[in-house]
């Protein structure tokens, strides 16, 4: 059976978010919820959820048009819609009676063989399936998404003894390949993996801060980046998910956990938490939480405050000015650069706190191997994907040393879990040959198995050396005659060494008939590339090394042109940010295989510059190509006489579109949006699962290599010239008069308009070459580089991390 239509029951934040992510795959979705009392529109909840998601930031939809794939309805009038659905996802309140009543309705209206799953976060499957007919139990499982469903990669999959294995495989595959999830198989236990451990960790974090009398800023400063955990830490994360959610999660766990579970001993029902919730201090969604902005601060001033915890009560008077700077200056925070063990061994308040929280949490995780999941690998994946930890609990224990950790637990009178005793002086992970292995409950090492279609550079690195490398990049043989170019510079920025290795890679592959036949540009960092190395550029600008700056810009142009006209296919595979030069290298590639969460854009105007590595030229070519395609379609549909212009005779449209995109520094917030803007072609492909990106890019490169023809250099580009520039200048002038553009925006726009119109000597009747347009880019770029306004903007970006607006 193929999943061709999905239903989501429950249109709250989670249910509507799941519906949006399903729609992001191109599948139609039915979204149903209850009928509110006295409602004029009986489907108002589902309709309102869709409307709200269209305004939400970060957006649940990868493209706004995906909302059209969701059909809203209600649970009284529209249950017959379930008869067409292959997969029905229940996302109603965490109340067993409500869930059972919902299953009864589903069972009456679903088609035979359709799959039903629950998104419960804590209730075990066997309780959900109680009293249900065997036919329902056979098609039933838990698919626990994490919030927000678009952005959080973990999906916990729980199946019962009666669940049909074919159905399990169908759901596993669609969640992995289509929805982009890291699917982790969990046992049918309370909280499954991530929330069982995550709630324990948060609880221990709050308790130890109170016990040790340290501020929430100190707690979050050390229990974050220094130990490989997101910057929110403990209290910032509770604010993010909602303080009011914590008592509910605790209550659900306590109602189902074994009597001897360690969480019961750790749990404290703090009065101040209930006081905060009652007063509306539920975190970011409320008036504030453990952190808030000072409501009495002067207008326009954002002063962050932190709560001074009083376990006995909560009042607004407990807020005080945040002392984050003092907290982050702790030696234990700095020790994070030396590794996890250095943090917990540091003799200060942060080190003592980190040890207490992590020793409890890691010992708890070790005690649950075999109970909540089959393997330590599954548990580690659950915490990395669900809570964004850099290392899972057992990878953390390896970083500390398993024997050292067990010894410390014993010294402090904490029971040492059996698996720690079994492993002794060993490690939970090791490399054997070209395989990573994990330590099993049977005392043996087992290979970490990757699914079909998963190819990871980090696995390739286990058994091979780079074909070539330097201080900023490496090139790897990923098999079948394909090389992979990997940025390794800070934020994967471009510098001279990157350009040097790109040229060497092109030379190594040659005409594509030798050992290698294609190149993939890819890395496994959080972001593909942040563009040019601004720090390096600013150093050269400050001491007026203008020839070196010009050489750097020209070097990028030459490298990207060499990629574009190489004798073999070049496929870029971005994920995360691909900004400035990171976007321009996509434009220079034969094809792009983008991860769905690719955020790309030509953002140079934000630092007072224009794209200098071919971005202006490529956007002009893209938009002119699109105009020709649209014209051809129009001729085919309506006849040539009905079309009032031919693209090659009036190049103003493409120039205007490129000016809007580049001048507004438009950033696509998904790969789908990048297609709409024009950064990606319609022929470029999108991969939903990050772990499948390299494999898909490699396959695309191999396909292109079969009958690859080198693109012909563009010798004739029609540009509008001074007349076109005048039109662009007038538009910017109007924006300046209305206060929507700063004086320096006008300066930057003038240089951008010069390039996009072809320069002062251009004439639409006399086409210019691609090389000429690249030279014009360089000339106008260098004029801006010498401007003090640009220098101020680069300095501001380096210092503040955001554009200067004046």
Tab-separated table of C-alpha atoms in Angstrom, residues 111-529:
chain	number	residue	atom	x	y	z
A	111	UNK	CA	-11.216	2.112	5.186
A	112	UNK	CA	-9.958	-1.429	5.667
A	113	UNK	CA	-6.176	-1.624	5.940
A	114	UNK	CA	-5.669	2.072	6.623
A	115	UNK	CA	-3.016	2.771	9.243
A	116	UNK	CA	-3.833	4.590	12.484
A	117	UNK	CA	-1.190	6.140	14.724
A	118	UNK	CA	-1.178	8.245	17.875
A	119	UNK	CA	1.095	11.202	18.523
A	120	UNK	CA	0.956	10.666	22.280
A	121	UNK	CA	4.041	11.902	24.073
A	122	UNK	CA	3.821	9.782	27.214
A	123	UNK	CA	0.952	7.240	27.205
A	124	UNK	CA	2.097	3.654	26.461
A	125	UNK	CA	0.645	1.929	23.409
A	126	UNK	CA	-0.832	-0.979	25.340
A	127	UNK	CA	-3.021	1.443	27.288
A	128	UNK	CA	-4.129	3.196	24.118
A	129	UNK	CA	-5.026	-0.140	22.482
A	130	UNK	CA	-6.989	-1.463	25.481
A	131	UNK	CA	-10.501	-2.494	24.491
A	132	UNK	CA	-9.911	-1.916	20.781
A	133	UNK	CA	-10.833	-4.647	18.249
A	134	UNK	CA	-8.039	-6.806	16.824
A	135	UNK	CA	-8.600	-5.262	13.388
A	136	UNK	CA	-7.751	-1.844	14.878
A	137	UNK	CA	-4.786	-3.132	16.922
A	138	UNK	CA	-3.272	-4.695	13.779
A	139	UNK	CA	-3.167	-1.298	12.058
A	140	UNK	CA	-2.253	0.758	15.141
A	141	UNK	CA	1.060	2.211	16.341
A	142	UNK	CA	2.556	5.345	17.926
A	143	UNK	CA	4.293	7.954	15.765
A	144	UNK	CA	5.516	10.580	18.222
A	145	UNK	CA	6.570	13.789	16.459
A	146	UNK	CA	8.464	16.538	18.244
A	147	UNK	CA	7.395	20.169	18.188
A	148	UNK	CA	7.652	22.008	15.847
A	149	UNK	CA	7.111	19.057	13.472
A	150	UNK	CA	8.742	20.742	10.485
A	151	UNK	CA	12.010	21.514	12.249
A	152	UNK	CA	12.493	18.761	14.865
A	153	UNK	CA	13.906	15.639	13.254
A	154	UNK	CA	13.008	12.962	15.799
A	155	UNK	CA	10.095	10.605	15.274
A	156	UNK	CA	9.689	7.923	17.934
A	157	UNK	CA	8.041	4.803	16.537
A	158	UNK	CA	6.358	2.387	18.952
A	159	UNK	CA	4.619	-0.786	17.787
A	160	UNK	CA	2.644	-3.470	19.580
A	161	UNK	CA	2.708	-7.255	19.405
A	162	UNK	CA	-0.299	-7.230	17.075
A	163	UNK	CA	0.878	-4.405	14.798
A	164	UNK	CA	1.259	-5.549	11.177
A	165	UNK	CA	4.941	-5.524	10.152
A	166	UNK	CA	4.187	-4.320	6.622
A	167	UNK	CA	2.315	-1.334	8.040
A	168	UNK	CA	5.267	-0.552	10.300
A	169	UNK	CA	7.647	-0.547	7.345
A	170	UNK	CA	5.303	1.672	5.285
A	171	UNK	CA	5.141	4.260	8.077
A	172	UNK	CA	8.847	4.040	8.823
A	173	UNK	CA	9.666	4.714	5.175
A	174	UNK	CA	7.288	7.638	4.682
A	175	UNK	CA	8.439	9.257	7.930
A	176	UNK	CA	12.077	8.823	6.926
A	177	UNK	CA	12.077	9.570	3.190
A	178	UNK	CA	9.035	11.839	2.689
A	179	UNK	CA	8.749	13.607	6.058
A	180	UNK	CA	12.506	13.801	6.638
A	181	UNK	CA	12.492	12.289	10.121
A	182	UNK	CA	15.098	10.336	12.008
A	183	UNK	CA	12.963	7.342	12.952
A	184	UNK	CA	13.944	5.708	16.246
A	185	UNK	CA	12.282	2.486	17.383
A	186	UNK	CA	11.283	2.682	21.035
A	187	UNK	CA	9.850	0.185	23.477
A	188	UNK	CA	6.338	0.640	24.791
A	189	UNK	CA	7.297	2.419	27.998
A	190	UNK	CA	6.276	5.757	29.584
A	191	UNK	CA	7.770	8.790	27.813
A	192	UNK	CA	9.515	6.483	25.306
A	193	UNK	CA	13.154	7.660	24.933
A	194	UNK	CA	13.525	11.423	24.572
A	195	UNK	CA	10.910	12.631	27.049
A	196	UNK	CA	11.731	9.891	29.567
A	197	UNK	CA	15.324	11.152	29.713
A	198	UNK	CA	14.665	14.776	28.795
A	199	UNK	CA	12.122	15.404	31.543
A	200	UNK	CA	14.440	13.727	34.069
A	201	UNK	CA	17.321	15.970	32.930
A	202	UNK	CA	15.215	19.147	33.172
A	203	UNK	CA	13.895	18.136	36.583
A	204	UNK	CA	17.389	17.432	37.879
A	205	UNK	CA	18.565	20.733	36.390
A	206	UNK	CA	15.933	22.758	38.263
A	207	UNK	CA	16.432	20.854	41.521
A	208	UNK	CA	20.215	21.168	41.546
A	209	UNK	CA	20.088	24.892	40.827
A	210	UNK	CA	17.886	25.280	43.905
A	211	UNK	CA	19.925	22.852	46.036
A	212	UNK	CA	23.222	24.526	45.172
A	213	UNK	CA	21.852	28.067	45.340
A	214	UNK	CA	23.105	29.122	41.912
A	215	UNK	CA	21.391	31.535	39.538
A	216	UNK	CA	19.500	30.352	36.499
A	217	UNK	CA	22.041	32.230	34.322
A	218	UNK	CA	24.922	30.182	35.774
A	219	UNK	CA	22.916	26.982	35.341
A	220	UNK	CA	22.125	27.746	31.697
A	221	UNK	CA	25.606	29.064	30.911
A	222	UNK	CA	27.249	25.769	31.836
A	223	UNK	CA	24.424	23.353	30.953
A	224	UNK	CA	24.453	24.438	27.305
A	225	UNK	CA	27.253	24.860	24.761
A	226	UNK	CA	30.069	23.836	27.152
A	227	UNK	CA	28.507	20.356	27.455
A	228	UNK	CA	27.199	20.121	23.874
A	229	UNK	CA	23.598	21.104	24.591
A	230	UNK	CA	21.688	23.958	22.833
A	231	UNK	CA	22.210	27.482	24.192
A	232	UNK	CA	18.777	27.519	25.881
A	233	UNK	CA	20.177	25.288	28.630
A	234	UNK	CA	17.702	24.130	31.293
A	235	UNK	CA	15.608	27.166	32.177
A	236	UNK	CA	15.666	28.700	28.714
A	237	UNK	CA	14.340	25.433	27.277
A	238	UNK	CA	11.522	25.248	29.829
A	239	UNK	CA	10.567	28.826	28.858
A	240	UNK	CA	10.583	27.781	25.212
A	241	UNK	CA	8.364	24.690	25.536
A	242	UNK	CA	6.128	26.297	28.166
A	243	UNK	CA	6.377	26.162	31.958
A	244	UNK	CA	2.778	24.961	32.092
A	245	UNK	CA	3.729	21.850	30.098
A	246	UNK	CA	6.174	20.580	32.721
A	247	UNK	CA	3.610	19.623	35.434
A	248	UNK	CA	1.555	17.836	32.761
A	249	UNK	CA	4.534	15.804	31.545
A	250	UNK	CA	5.491	14.985	35.120
A	251	UNK	CA	1.967	13.914	36.021
A	252	UNK	CA	1.733	11.678	32.962
A	253	UNK	CA	5.064	10.014	33.714
A	254	UNK	CA	4.301	9.556	37.413
A	255	UNK	CA	0.983	7.876	36.568
A	256	UNK	CA	2.680	5.158	34.523
A	257	UNK	CA	6.311	4.782	35.678
A	258	UNK	CA	7.389	1.773	37.773
A	259	UNK	CA	7.337	2.366	41.521
A	260	UNK	CA	11.123	2.055	41.803
A	261	UNK	CA	11.945	4.396	38.911
A	262	UNK	CA	14.599	7.015	39.744
A	263	UNK	CA	12.402	9.821	38.435
A	264	UNK	CA	10.027	9.401	41.356
A	265	UNK	CA	12.835	10.183	43.795
A	266	UNK	CA	14.028	13.135	41.712
A	267	UNK	CA	10.616	14.749	41.218
A	268	UNK	CA	9.731	17.745	43.411
A	269	UNK	CA	6.383	19.498	42.997
A	270	UNK	CA	7.701	23.054	43.406
A	271	UNK	CA	5.130	25.566	44.622
A	272	UNK	CA	6.735	28.487	42.768
A	273	UNK	CA	6.108	26.733	39.434
A	274	UNK	CA	2.354	26.618	40.079
A	275	UNK	CA	2.474	30.253	41.228
A	276	UNK	CA	4.140	31.263	37.973
A	277	UNK	CA	1.565	29.437	35.850
A	278	UNK	CA	-1.327	30.965	37.809
A	279	UNK	CA	0.159	34.456	37.322
A	280	UNK	CA	0.488	33.941	33.556
A	281	UNK	CA	4.259	33.464	33.596
A	282	UNK	CA	4.294	30.394	31.366
A	283	UNK	CA	7.449	31.181	29.375
A	284	UNK	CA	7.868	32.812	25.990
A	285	UNK	CA	4.197	32.366	25.113
A	286	UNK	CA	3.115	34.139	28.336
A	287	UNK	CA	4.160	37.272	30.191
A	288	UNK	CA	7.591	35.792	30.712
A	289	UNK	CA	9.068	32.816	32.467
A	290	UNK	CA	12.426	32.200	34.069
A	291	UNK	CA	13.522	35.024	31.781
A	292	UNK	CA	11.580	38.077	30.629
A	293	UNK	CA	12.042	41.555	29.189
A	294	UNK	CA	11.801	44.281	31.834
A	295	UNK	CA	8.327	45.836	31.392
A	296	UNK	CA	9.534	49.029	33.123
A	297	UNK	CA	12.533	49.600	30.859
A	298	UNK	CA	12.629	52.872	28.872
A	299	UNK	CA	10.815	52.780	25.545
A	300	UNK	CA	12.918	51.141	22.848
A	301	UNK	CA	15.279	49.528	25.399
A	302	UNK	CA	15.271	45.749	25.711
A	303	UNK	CA	16.536	44.814	29.149
A	304	UNK	CA	16.533	41.103	29.898
A	305	UNK	CA	15.669	40.003	33.411
A	306	UNK	CA	16.167	36.661	35.112
A	307	UNK	CA	14.132	35.113	37.898
A	308	UNK	CA	15.737	34.717	41.277
A	309	UNK	CA	14.185	31.414	42.363
A	310	UNK	CA	12.471	31.254	45.740
A	311	UNK	CA	11.207	27.669	46.193
A	312	UNK	CA	8.537	28.874	48.613
A	313	UNK	CA	6.757	31.296	46.279
A	314	UNK	CA	6.828	33.451	43.156
A	315	UNK	CA	6.354	37.207	42.848
A	316	UNK	CA	7.296	39.697	40.139
A	317	UNK	CA	9.690	41.215	42.623
A	318	UNK	CA	11.943	38.178	42.240
A	319	UNK	CA	13.052	39.346	38.772
A	320	UNK	CA	16.416	41.061	38.538
A	321	UNK	CA	18.671	42.326	35.770
A	322	UNK	CA	20.226	39.420	33.910
A	323	UNK	CA	23.871	38.793	34.769
A	324	UNK	CA	24.595	36.589	31.771
A	325	UNK	CA	28.030	38.139	31.177
A	326	UNK	CA	29.214	37.209	34.669
A	327	UNK	CA	27.788	33.712	34.304
A	328	UNK	CA	29.504	33.050	30.991
A	329	UNK	CA	32.872	34.165	32.406
A	330	UNK	CA	33.026	31.142	34.718
A	331	UNK	CA	36.057	28.876	34.324
A	332	UNK	CA	33.752	25.865	33.880
A	333	UNK	CA	32.097	27.549	30.898
A	334	UNK	CA	35.482	28.223	29.293
A	335	UNK	CA	36.509	24.628	30.034
A	336	UNK	CA	33.970	23.452	27.460
A	337	UNK	CA	36.634	24.057	24.797
A	338	UNK	CA	38.685	21.256	26.361
A	339	UNK	CA	35.809	18.786	26.482
A	340	UNK	CA	33.088	17.486	28.765
A	341	UNK	CA	35.387	16.030	31.405
A	342	UNK	CA	37.147	19.379	31.814
A	343	UNK	CA	33.782	21.042	32.552
A	344	UNK	CA	32.652	18.649	35.289
A	345	UNK	CA	36.120	18.622	36.895
A	346	UNK	CA	36.363	22.420	37.112
A	347	UNK	CA	36.299	23.560	40.743
A	348	UNK	CA	33.627	26.253	40.602
A	349	UNK	CA	29.848	26.558	40.909
A	350	UNK	CA	29.287	25.722	37.244
A	351	UNK	CA	31.461	22.618	37.349
A	352	UNK	CA	29.755	21.288	40.490
A	353	UNK	CA	26.339	21.926	38.954
A	354	UNK	CA	27.235	20.270	35.643
A	355	UNK	CA	28.535	17.162	37.396
A	356	UNK	CA	25.481	16.771	39.606
A	357	UNK	CA	22.984	17.150	36.764
A	358	UNK	CA	24.878	15.044	34.240
A	359	UNK	CA	25.891	12.295	36.671
A	360	UNK	CA	22.229	11.762	37.571
A	361	UNK	CA	21.028	11.964	33.971
A	362	UNK	CA	23.700	9.723	32.447
A	363	UNK	CA	23.337	7.134	35.204
A	364	UNK	CA	19.568	7.152	34.623
A	365	UNK	CA	20.081	6.643	30.879
A	366	UNK	CA	22.469	3.746	31.518
A	367	UNK	CA	19.939	2.087	33.810
A	368	UNK	CA	17.279	2.150	31.058
A	369	UNK	CA	19.164	0.342	28.264
A	370	UNK	CA	17.016	-2.573	27.183
A	371	UNK	CA	13.956	-1.114	28.901
A	372	UNK	CA	13.196	1.935	26.750
A	373	UNK	CA	15.080	0.832	23.612
A	374	UNK	CA	17.146	-2.100	22.390
A	375	UNK	CA	20.437	-0.270	22.044
A	376	UNK	CA	22.563	2.569	23.365
A	377	UNK	CA	22.674	3.820	19.756
A	378	UNK	CA	18.874	4.251	19.664
A	379	UNK	CA	18.935	6.147	22.963
A	380	UNK	CA	21.726	8.431	21.757
A	381	UNK	CA	19.897	9.110	18.483
A	382	UNK	CA	16.725	9.923	20.415
A	383	UNK	CA	18.408	12.607	22.513
A	384	UNK	CA	20.396	14.074	19.619
A	385	UNK	CA	17.394	14.311	17.318
A	386	UNK	CA	14.763	15.153	19.944
A	387	UNK	CA	16.670	17.554	22.217
A	388	UNK	CA	19.432	18.614	19.782
A	389	UNK	CA	22.244	17.380	21.993
A	390	UNK	CA	25.544	17.157	20.111
A	391	UNK	CA	26.337	13.886	21.845
A	392	UNK	CA	23.939	11.294	23.188
A	393	UNK	CA	24.206	10.057	26.808
A	394	UNK	CA	26.534	7.172	25.946
A	395	UNK	CA	28.714	9.297	23.720
A	396	UNK	CA	28.982	11.633	26.716
A	397	UNK	CA	29.985	8.727	28.948
A	398	UNK	CA	32.660	7.801	26.405
A	399	UNK	CA	33.904	11.409	26.515
A	400	UNK	CA	34.181	11.161	30.309
A	401	UNK	CA	35.534	7.610	30.259
A	402	UNK	CA	33.142	4.837	31.244
A	403	UNK	CA	35.428	3.445	33.959
A	404	UNK	CA	36.078	6.938	35.374
A	405	UNK	CA	32.358	7.698	35.370
A	406	UNK	CA	31.462	4.423	37.080
A	407	UNK	CA	34.167	5.049	39.676
A	408	UNK	CA	32.843	8.539	40.442
A	409	UNK	CA	29.302	7.197	40.819
A	410	UNK	CA	30.558	4.566	43.246
A	411	UNK	CA	32.481	7.169	45.288
A	412	UNK	CA	29.297	9.207	45.695
A	413	UNK	CA	27.164	6.219	46.668
A	414	UNK	CA	25.178	6.178	43.416
A	415	UNK	CA	24.244	2.732	42.111
A	416	UNK	CA	26.328	1.794	39.063
A	417	UNK	CA	24.070	0.494	36.252
A	418	UNK	CA	24.783	-3.027	35.000
A	419	UNK	CA	25.847	-1.957	31.519
A	420	UNK	CA	28.571	0.270	33.010
A	421	UNK	CA	29.870	-2.691	34.979
A	422	UNK	CA	29.840	-4.851	31.838
A	423	UNK	CA	31.788	-2.392	29.740
A	424	UNK	CA	34.511	-1.879	32.338
A	425	UNK	CA	37.475	-0.028	30.803
A	426	UNK	CA	35.919	-0.149	27.339
A	427	UNK	CA	33.879	2.373	25.374
A	428	UNK	CA	30.293	2.316	24.163
A	429	UNK	CA	31.466	3.095	20.629
A	430	UNK	CA	34.461	1.954	18.641
A	431	UNK	CA	35.690	1.825	15.051
A	432	UNK	CA	36.298	-1.645	13.657
A	433	UNK	CA	37.637	-1.592	10.103
A	434	UNK	CA	35.409	0.828	8.241
A	435	UNK	CA	32.446	0.422	10.577
A	436	UNK	CA	31.303	2.230	13.695
A	437	UNK	CA	30.140	-0.206	16.365
A	438	UNK	CA	28.175	0.147	19.606
A	439	UNK	CA	28.288	-1.944	22.773
A	440	UNK	CA	25.222	-4.173	23.139
A	441	UNK	CA	23.378	-5.468	26.194
A	442	UNK	CA	24.785	-8.920	25.331
A	443	UNK	CA	28.293	-7.655	25.984
A	444	UNK	CA	29.213	-7.710	22.278
A	445	UNK	CA	29.840	-4.935	19.752
A	446	UNK	CA	27.397	-4.519	16.881
A	447	UNK	CA	27.708	-2.531	13.666
A	448	UNK	CA	25.815	0.744	13.313
A	449	UNK	CA	23.667	0.020	10.261
A	450	UNK	CA	22.587	2.773	7.876
A	451	UNK	CA	19.416	2.471	5.840
A	452	UNK	CA	19.435	2.105	2.074
A	453	UNK	CA	19.908	5.512	0.480
A	454	UNK	CA	21.828	6.948	3.447
A	455	UNK	CA	25.391	8.112	2.773
A	456	UNK	CA	27.278	10.140	5.363
A	457	UNK	CA	30.643	11.801	4.938
A	458	UNK	CA	31.469	11.092	8.571
A	459	UNK	CA	31.184	7.350	7.831
A	460	UNK	CA	33.452	7.656	4.795
A	461	UNK	CA	36.047	9.394	6.958
A	462	UNK	CA	36.259	6.366	9.261
A	463	UNK	CA	38.190	4.324	6.712
A	464	UNK	CA	39.730	6.769	4.266
A	465	UNK	CA	41.952	9.797	3.902
A	466	UNK	CA	41.073	12.856	1.801
A	467	UNK	CA	42.184	12.845	-1.832
A	468	UNK	CA	43.503	16.353	-1.149
A	469	UNK	CA	43.106	18.986	1.546
A	470	UNK	CA	44.308	22.293	2.909
A	471	UNK	CA	43.466	24.476	5.901
A	472	UNK	CA	40.004	25.426	4.627
A	473	UNK	CA	38.687	22.419	2.686
A	474	UNK	CA	39.007	18.710	1.997
A	475	UNK	CA	38.135	16.555	-0.998
A	476	UNK	CA	36.856	12.999	-0.487
A	477	UNK	CA	36.326	10.024	-2.782
A	478	UNK	CA	32.705	8.990	-2.176
A	479	UNK	CA	32.775	6.125	-4.660
A	480	UNK	CA	31.730	5.429	-8.245
A	481	UNK	CA	34.066	8.112	-9.580
A	482	UNK	CA	32.527	10.991	-7.649
A	483	UNK	CA	34.528	13.439	-5.520
A	484	UNK	CA	33.030	15.431	-2.642
A	485	UNK	CA	34.328	18.938	-1.891
A	486	UNK	CA	33.924	19.763	1.814
A	487	UNK	CA	34.356	23.230	3.334
A	488	UNK	CA	36.115	23.079	6.713
A	489	UNK	CA	36.671	26.804	7.348
A	490	UNK	CA	34.860	28.719	10.105
A	491	UNK	CA	31.155	28.948	9.169
A	492	UNK	CA	32.320	27.318	5.900
A	493	UNK	CA	33.249	30.756	4.573
A	494	UNK	CA	35.178	31.240	1.336
A	495	UNK	CA	38.828	32.252	1.267
A	496	UNK	CA	41.790	31.880	-1.095
A	497	UNK	CA	42.456	28.317	0.057
A	498	UNK	CA	38.904	27.308	-0.882
A	499	UNK	CA	39.414	28.712	-4.394
A	500	UNK	CA	42.791	27.022	-4.666
A	501	UNK	CA	41.377	23.604	-3.802
A	502	UNK	CA	38.393	24.073	-6.126
A	503	UNK	CA	40.826	24.622	-9.013
A	504	UNK	CA	42.843	21.549	-7.957
A	505	UNK	CA	39.645	19.478	-7.820
A	506	UNK	CA	38.701	20.607	-11.339
A	507	UNK	CA	42.174	19.707	-12.587
A	508	UNK	CA	42.071	16.310	-10.837
A	509	UNK	CA	38.767	15.322	-12.445
A	510	UNK	CA	39.890	16.752	-15.777
A	511	UNK	CA	37.652	15.834	-18.698
A	512	UNK	CA	35.682	13.329	-16.593
A	513	UNK	CA	36.939	10.242	-18.451
A	514	UNK	CA	39.606	9.176	-15.943
A	515	UNK	CA	39.279	8.004	-12.350
A	516	UNK	CA	36.690	10.658	-11.570
A	517	UNK	CA	33.689	11.943	-13.487
A	518	UNK	CA	31.724	14.307	-11.213
A	519	UNK	CA	31.990	16.660	-8.235
A	520	UNK	CA	29.547	17.137	-5.343
A	521	UNK	CA	29.902	20.195	-3.097
A	522	UNK	CA	28.622	19.241	0.353
A	523	UNK	CA	29.410	19.272	4.049
A	524	UNK	CA	27.794	18.045	7.252
A	525	UNK	CA	28.067	21.247	9.293
A	526	UNK	CA	24.937	23.005	10.521
A	527	UNK	CA	25.220	25.445	7.619
A	528	UNK	CA	26.422	25.024	4.046
A	529	UNK	CA	28.255	28.367	3.843
